[in-house]
C-alpha cells in the first residue's frame, strides 16, 4: 500500500517521490523554474531567496514536478514559494498534497507548531481548507493560510 508521500495515480505511472533539502541541495535549473512557476515572474531577489531556503521537491520519475520553499522561524515554518508542473499526468492537486504532507512533517520534525503559507505560496485554497488551514487576513499585508498543530 503506497504511503501518502508516494501515492501513485495508477499502476502504470511511477509514484511521486518527495525529498526535503536545504540550500546545499543544489539549485534548480532555469527550465525547471520556468515550468514550475509558469506565468509568474521570479525576480533575482526571489531566486536568491529560493536558493537560500529549505526546499521540498516532488519528482515524477526523474522530472521535478513540484517545489515548496520555506524558512523555519522559531515556532513556525513559513512557505514563501510553491510551484507545480501543471502538465504532469498526476495533476496539481496530488502534487500539492504530497508537498503539503512533507511540509507538515518538516514543520513538526523541526519543533515548529504552525505552518504558514504566505500569499505567493497559496495554492488551491479549497484543498488547504480541507486540510485544516485557515485564512488569515491583515489589511495591507494581504492574506495567507496557516495551520496550527497542538503541542
PDB file of C-alpha atoms in Angstrom:
ATOM      1  CA  UNK A   1       0.000   0.000   0.000  1.00  0.00           C
ATOM      2  CA  UNK A   2       1.586   3.325  -1.057  1.00  0.00           C
ATOM      3  CA  UNK A   3       2.105   5.986   1.597  1.00  0.00           C
ATOM      4  CA  UNK A   4       0.698   9.489   1.237  1.00  0.00           C
ATOM      5  CA  UNK A   5       4.149  10.669   0.199  1.00  0.00           C
ATOM      6  CA  UNK A   6       4.433   8.027  -2.526  1.00  0.00           C
ATOM      7  CA  UNK A   7       0.851   7.821  -3.772  1.00  0.00           C
ATOM      8  CA  UNK A   8       0.657   6.603  -7.350  1.00  0.00           C
ATOM      9  CA  UNK A   9      -2.227   7.654  -9.604  1.00  0.00           C
ATOM     10  CA  UNK A  10      -2.191   4.307 -11.420  1.00  0.00           C
ATOM     11  CA  UNK A  11      -0.157   1.151 -11.536  1.00  0.00           C
ATOM     12  CA  UNK A  12       1.492   2.166 -14.836  1.00  0.00           C
ATOM     13  CA  UNK A  13       2.757   5.558 -13.649  1.00  0.00           C
ATOM     14  CA  UNK A  14       5.775   5.963 -11.378  1.00  0.00           C
ATOM     15  CA  UNK A  15       4.923   7.238  -7.891  1.00  0.00           C
ATOM     16  CA  UNK A  16       5.554  10.780  -6.793  1.00  0.00           C
ATOM     17  CA  UNK A  17       8.670  10.922  -4.671  1.00  0.00           C
ATOM     18  CA  UNK A  18       9.431  13.761  -2.314  1.00  0.00           C
ATOM     19  CA  UNK A  19      12.620  14.991  -0.704  1.00  0.00           C
ATOM     20  CA  UNK A  20      13.499  17.753   1.716  1.00  0.00           C
ATOM     21  CA  UNK A  21      16.775  19.652   1.349  1.00  0.00           C
ATOM     22  CA  UNK A  22      18.469  22.802   2.485  1.00  0.00           C
ATOM     23  CA  UNK A  23      20.314  25.394   0.428  1.00  0.00           C
ATOM     24  CA  UNK A  24      23.172  22.913   0.000  1.00  0.00           C
ATOM     25  CA  UNK A  25      20.807  20.701  -2.032  1.00  0.00           C
ATOM     26  CA  UNK A  26      21.761  22.484  -5.246  1.00  0.00           C
ATOM     27  CA  UNK A  27      19.977  24.972  -7.451  1.00  0.00           C
ATOM     28  CA  UNK A  28      17.137  24.088  -9.774  1.00  0.00           C
ATOM     29  CA  UNK A  29      17.693  24.577 -13.474  1.00  0.00           C
ATOM     30  CA  UNK A  30      16.189  27.621 -15.197  1.00  0.00           C
ATOM     31  CA  UNK A  31      13.991  25.215 -17.231  1.00  0.00           C
ATOM     32  CA  UNK A  32      12.634  23.614 -14.030  1.00  0.00           C
ATOM     33  CA  UNK A  33      11.889  27.030 -12.532  1.00  0.00           C
ATOM     34  CA  UNK A  34      10.083  28.202 -15.695  1.00  0.00           C
ATOM     35  CA  UNK A  35       7.966  25.026 -15.746  1.00  0.00           C
ATOM     36  CA  UNK A  36       7.121  25.090 -12.022  1.00  0.00           C
ATOM     37  CA  UNK A  37       6.345  28.812 -11.892  1.00  0.00           C
ATOM     38  CA  UNK A  38       4.771  29.145 -15.335  1.00  0.00           C
ATOM     39  CA  UNK A  39       3.204  32.563 -15.841  1.00  0.00           C
ATOM     40  CA  UNK A  40       4.867  34.019 -12.728  1.00  0.00           C
ATOM     41  CA  UNK A  41       7.956  36.184 -12.704  1.00  0.00           C
ATOM     42  CA  UNK A  42      10.773  35.071 -10.447  1.00  0.00           C
ATOM     43  CA  UNK A  43      12.823  38.205  -9.836  1.00  0.00           C
ATOM     44  CA  UNK A  44      16.525  37.887  -8.981  1.00  0.00           C
ATOM     45  CA  UNK A  45      15.645  38.574  -5.319  1.00  0.00           C
ATOM     46  CA  UNK A  46      13.048  35.775  -5.323  1.00  0.00           C
ATOM     47  CA  UNK A  47      15.522  33.379  -6.981  1.00  0.00           C
ATOM     48  CA  UNK A  48      18.143  34.258  -4.381  1.00  0.00           C
ATOM     49  CA  UNK A  49      15.690  33.678  -1.514  1.00  0.00           C
ATOM     50  CA  UNK A  50      14.634  30.382  -3.079  1.00  0.00           C
ATOM     51  CA  UNK A  51      18.270  29.259  -3.348  1.00  0.00           C
ATOM     52  CA  UNK A  52      18.921  30.151   0.315  1.00  0.00           C
ATOM     53  CA  UNK A  53      15.818  28.371   1.667  1.00  0.00           C
ATOM     54  CA  UNK A  54      14.865  24.876   2.660  1.00  0.00           C
ATOM     55  CA  UNK A  55      13.011  23.110  -0.128  1.00  0.00           C
ATOM     56  CA  UNK A  56      10.579  20.287  -0.541  1.00  0.00           C
ATOM     57  CA  UNK A  57      10.850  18.842  -4.048  1.00  0.00           C
ATOM     58  CA  UNK A  58       8.417  16.391  -5.657  1.00  0.00           C
ATOM     59  CA  UNK A  59       9.539  14.200  -8.564  1.00  0.00           C
ATOM     60  CA  UNK A  60       7.606  12.132 -11.049  1.00  0.00           C
ATOM     61  CA  UNK A  61      10.210   9.691 -12.267  1.00  0.00           C
ATOM     62  CA  UNK A  62      13.291  11.823 -12.912  1.00  0.00           C
ATOM     63  CA  UNK A  63      11.337  15.028 -13.565  1.00  0.00           C
ATOM     64  CA  UNK A  64      10.863  17.698 -10.879  1.00  0.00           C
ATOM     65  CA  UNK A  65       7.118  18.416 -10.761  1.00  0.00           C
ATOM     66  CA  UNK A  66       6.688  20.362  -7.522  1.00  0.00           C
ATOM     67  CA  UNK A  67       8.582  22.684  -5.234  1.00  0.00           C
ATOM     68  CA  UNK A  68       7.852  24.436  -1.958  1.00  0.00           C
ATOM     69  CA  UNK A  69      10.483  26.769  -0.475  1.00  0.00           C
ATOM     70  CA  UNK A  70      10.317  27.511   3.240  1.00  0.00           C
ATOM     71  CA  UNK A  71      12.076  29.159   6.164  1.00  0.00           C
ATOM     72  CA  UNK A  72      11.847  27.929   9.757  1.00  0.00           C
ATOM     73  CA  UNK A  73      11.268  30.874  12.121  1.00  0.00           C
ATOM     74  CA  UNK A  74      11.013  29.867  15.767  1.00  0.00           C
ATOM     75  CA  UNK A  75       7.761  28.027  16.333  1.00  0.00           C
ATOM     76  CA  UNK A  76       6.564  28.377  12.753  1.00  0.00           C
ATOM     77  CA  UNK A  77       7.608  27.421   9.254  1.00  0.00           C
ATOM     78  CA  UNK A  78       6.870  29.978   6.533  1.00  0.00           C
ATOM     79  CA  UNK A  79       6.426  28.761   2.972  1.00  0.00           C
ATOM     80  CA  UNK A  80       7.203  31.616   0.581  1.00  0.00           C
ATOM     81  CA  UNK A  81       7.175  29.845  -2.812  1.00  0.00           C
ATOM     82  CA  UNK A  82       5.049  26.975  -4.108  1.00  0.00           C
ATOM     83  CA  UNK A  83       5.203  25.761  -7.693  1.00  0.00           C
ATOM     84  CA  UNK A  84       3.809  22.789  -9.589  1.00  0.00           C
ATOM     85  CA  UNK A  85       4.167  21.403 -13.104  1.00  0.00           C
ATOM     86  CA  UNK A  86       0.624  21.732 -14.458  1.00  0.00           C
ATOM     87  CA  UNK A  87       1.462  19.368 -17.343  1.00  0.00           C
ATOM     88  CA  UNK A  88       2.301  16.448 -15.024  1.00  0.00           C
ATOM     89  CA  UNK A  89      -0.026  13.453 -15.506  1.00  0.00           C
ATOM     90  CA  UNK A  90      -0.780  13.144 -11.758  1.00  0.00           C
ATOM     91  CA  UNK A  91      -2.272  16.636 -11.555  1.00  0.00           C
ATOM     92  CA  UNK A  92      -1.630  19.736  -9.492  1.00  0.00           C
ATOM     93  CA  UNK A  93      -3.829  18.695  -6.570  1.00  0.00           C
ATOM     94  CA  UNK A  94      -1.898  15.470  -5.949  1.00  0.00           C
ATOM     95  CA  UNK A  95       1.430  17.307  -6.275  1.00  0.00           C
ATOM     96  CA  UNK A  96       0.226  19.947  -3.804  1.00  0.00           C
ATOM     97  CA  UNK A  97      -0.972  17.252  -1.374  1.00  0.00           C
ATOM     98  CA  UNK A  98       2.368  15.460  -1.414  1.00  0.00           C
ATOM     99  CA  UNK A  99       4.251  18.730  -0.866  1.00  0.00           C
ATOM    100  CA  UNK A 100       1.902  19.742   1.969  1.00  0.00           C
ATOM    101  CA  UNK A 101       2.340  16.329   3.643  1.00  0.00           C
ATOM    102  CA  UNK A 102       6.115  16.781   3.557  1.00  0.00           C
ATOM    103  CA  UNK A 103       5.903  20.386   4.796  1.00  0.00           C
ATOM    104  CA  UNK A 104       3.773  19.304   7.761  1.00  0.00           C
ATOM    105  CA  UNK A 105       6.291  16.572   8.639  1.00  0.00           C
ATOM    106  CA  UNK A 106       9.211  19.008   8.275  1.00  0.00           C
ATOM    107  CA  UNK A 107       7.375  21.535  10.440  1.00  0.00           C
ATOM    108  CA  UNK A 108       6.750  19.064  13.261  1.00  0.00           C
ATOM    109  CA  UNK A 109      10.182  17.449  12.979  1.00  0.00           C
ATOM    110  CA  UNK A 110      11.783  20.866  13.409  1.00  0.00           C
ATOM    111  CA  UNK A 111       9.767  21.573  16.560  1.00  0.00           C
ATOM    112  CA  UNK A 112       7.508  24.180  14.946  1.00  0.00           C
ATOM    113  CA  UNK A 113       3.813  24.305  15.769  1.00  0.00           C
ATOM    114  CA  UNK A 114       2.475  26.433  12.907  1.00  0.00           C
ATOM    115  CA  UNK A 115       2.778  26.109   9.134  1.00  0.00           C
ATOM    116  CA  UNK A 116       2.203  29.383   7.260  1.00  0.00           C
ATOM    117  CA  UNK A 117       1.715  29.704   3.500  1.00  0.00           C
ATOM    118  CA  UNK A 118       2.496  33.283   2.507  1.00  0.00           C
ATOM    119  CA  UNK A 119       0.446  34.878  -0.322  1.00  0.00           C
ATOM    120  CA  UNK A 120       2.773  33.784  -3.183  1.00  0.00           C
ATOM    121  CA  UNK A 121       2.701  30.219  -1.835  1.00  0.00           C
ATOM    122  CA  UNK A 122      -1.072  29.862  -1.554  1.00  0.00           C
ATOM    123  CA  UNK A 123      -2.208  27.089  -3.847  1.00  0.00           C
ATOM    124  CA  UNK A 124      -5.680  25.562  -4.249  1.00  0.00           C
ATOM    125  CA  UNK A 125      -7.455  27.314  -1.327  1.00  0.00           C
ATOM    126  CA  UNK A 126     -10.160  24.616  -1.211  1.00  0.00           C
ATOM    127  CA  UNK A 127      -7.510  21.928  -0.692  1.00  0.00           C
ATOM    128  CA  UNK A 128      -5.849  23.992   2.046  1.00  0.00           C
ATOM    129  CA  UNK A 129      -9.148  24.475   3.906  1.00  0.00           C
ATOM    130  CA  UNK A 130      -9.932  20.748   3.631  1.00  0.00           C
ATOM    131  CA  UNK A 131      -6.537  20.015   5.220  1.00  0.00           C
ATOM    132  CA  UNK A 132      -7.228  22.255   8.228  1.00  0.00           C
ATOM    133  CA  UNK A 133      -5.635  25.514   7.084  1.00  0.00           C
ATOM    134  CA  UNK A 134      -7.435  28.742   7.922  1.00  0.00           C
ATOM    135  CA  UNK A 135      -7.328  32.054   6.087  1.00  0.00           C
ATOM    136  CA  UNK A 136      -5.687  34.933   7.915  1.00  0.00           C
ATOM    137  CA  UNK A 137      -6.179  38.492   6.665  1.00  0.00           C
ATOM    138  CA  UNK A 138      -4.449  41.654   7.787  1.00  0.00           C
ATOM    139  CA  UNK A 139      -5.099  44.926   5.963  1.00  0.00           C
ATOM    140  CA  UNK A 140      -2.185  45.916   3.779  1.00  0.00           C
ATOM    141  CA  UNK A 141      -0.288  42.661   4.400  1.00  0.00           C
ATOM    142  CA  UNK A 142      -2.891  40.741   2.420  1.00  0.00           C
ATOM    143  CA  UNK A 143      -3.993  37.259   3.373  1.00  0.00           C
ATOM    144  CA  UNK A 144      -2.274  33.964   3.939  1.00  0.00           C
ATOM    145  CA  UNK A 145      -3.128  30.471   5.153  1.00  0.00           C
ATOM    146  CA  UNK A 146      -1.901  28.833   8.318  1.00  0.00           C
ATOM    147  CA  UNK A 147      -2.324  25.581  10.164  1.00  0.00           C
ATOM    148  CA  UNK A 148      -1.513  25.140  13.851  1.00  0.00           C
ATOM    149  CA  UNK A 149      -0.505  21.883  15.464  1.00  0.00           C
ATOM    150  CA  UNK A 150      -1.218  21.119  19.135  1.00  0.00           C
ATOM    151  CA  UNK A 151       1.831  20.947  21.354  1.00  0.00           C
TER     152      UNK A 151
END
